[in-house]
Amino acid sequence: MTRLLARALLGAAFACTALAAHAVGVTLPAYDDITLDNGVTLLLMRKADVPLVAARIAVRGGALADAAGKEGTASQLAELLGKGAGKRDARAFAEAIDGAGGELRFGASREALVADASFLADDTGLMLDLLADAFLHPTLSLAEFEKSRTRAVQSIAAAKDGDPRGLIGSYAQAWLFRDHPYGRPEGGDEASLAALTLADLRAYYTAYVGADRAVIAIVGDFDPASMRKAVEQRFGAWGKATGRLPAVPPKLRETGRRVLLVDKPGATQTYFWVGNVGAAVDDPARAAQDLVQTVFGGRFTSMLNTELRVKSGLTYGARASIERLARPGAAGFSSFTRTDATAQALDLAFDTVDRLHAEGIADDMQASAKRYVLGQFAPDYETADQLAGALASLHIDGLGRDAIDGYGERIERATAADIAAARSVFPTRDDSLLVVIGDASKIGDAIGKYGPVTKIALSDPGFGPGPTGAVTP
């Protein structure tokens, strides 16, 4: 049996065991919360069901710490952390992972730089060596940087030349959070990536990637005392960050309506997003908001999907979403339709959100949503890698374990009044921002009725018409 197959079978066994343990609600197993001498937060959860160990390292900062005009720095740095570190070049680093049948991925979110690892318990030492080298001794090769930056620019160009649905979120963020840090592109854009240098990545690394910003969460088959010693040996020399994290003020909700029209000549479909400022990660109404999101646009039988897909056949799908960050993020709904049905689909979407706010959610739909949300929640906390990610996220977000342990109870106890109040997380017809991507020559007149229109070309660099908010140290 190969090591990779063994890992797959063990992972399945772990999932089955965890699911049985958490069949009703979710209660996190006990874990140790340790602060190392250099400021690292170490979270250790022993799960000896199967011989696997998973880890997540999250470093506060992320794309929000990118310098103005150098958006994409954190994203590119994350790419390079796995492209050579310590005594291993990019090829040797990848071969070490593959040879053990392990998994190791790096990425950058808006608020953190993240690494996720999963290895057989026998290879825990190797996993920790690779992670420590990546964060303490990254090579940051010029050749690898140039390849990564080129791929990022080509990816944006391909999306703009082809199917732009994956970019609607970038345009929505830039339009809603114009002149605010949340409006800056996480992965950068054509202009910022072109301006980016390896020196910028090194400067970011020195300023923001430090032990005092880091959370290391490890879950799996290990002895906690031995694991702590192993982590201290490898990460104890990690120094503190030298730069201050940027201050991010909350953004007030928009009033009125305005439209961003992104022209894609010859497009046969129109993609649209409607939204406004929603809720933060620590919003006490989260459970009730999740129930509203489920009914409005979070499942196949949702209000939006029923109206726009099932009944009218105007689209293959419509959904509503809530992005929760340290400050309130975007909350809205999106879909796509054929060009000649643009106004019809938008009108129907607005009629549906009107109905949500005016009529509310019937008792039977509330009960159905509670069953659905609880059924979807438990499987997110089954495997070692899921639990490691959950622990790290709780600490990065400044939340206690009750955010998970008490979630099921909050769903079950949400009253009709709670759910009615939570509808306000979604925009109203009168106070909303629209992003529409399509052929302006065919849809421009039709969308003018939704508010003042700002027009840009999909081929224009970036994702919006104006400034997108520099951070303040």
mmCIF file of C-alpha atoms in Angstrom, residues 103-107 114-118:
data_model
loop_
_atom_site.group_PDB
_atom_site.id
_atom_site.type_symbol
_atom_site.label_atom_id
_atom_site.label_comp_id
_atom_site.label_asym_id
_atom_site.label_seq_id
_atom_site.Cartn_x
_atom_site.Cartn_y
_atom_site.Cartn_z
ATOM 1 C CA GLU A 103 0.376 17.772 1.826
ATOM 2 C CA LEU A 104 1.656 21.306 2.363
ATOM 3 C CA ARG A 105 -0.014 24.431 0.965
ATOM 4 C CA PHE A 106 0.593 28.147 1.447
ATOM 5 C CA GLY A 107 -1.740 31.057 0.861
ATOM 6 C CA VAL A 114 -1.430 30.752 6.084
ATOM 7 C CA ALA A 115 0.201 27.327 5.736
ATOM 8 C CA ASP A 116 -1.717 24.033 5.928
ATOM 9 C CA ALA A 117 0.082 20.711 6.354
ATOM 10 C CA SER A 118 -1.014 17.094 6.758
#
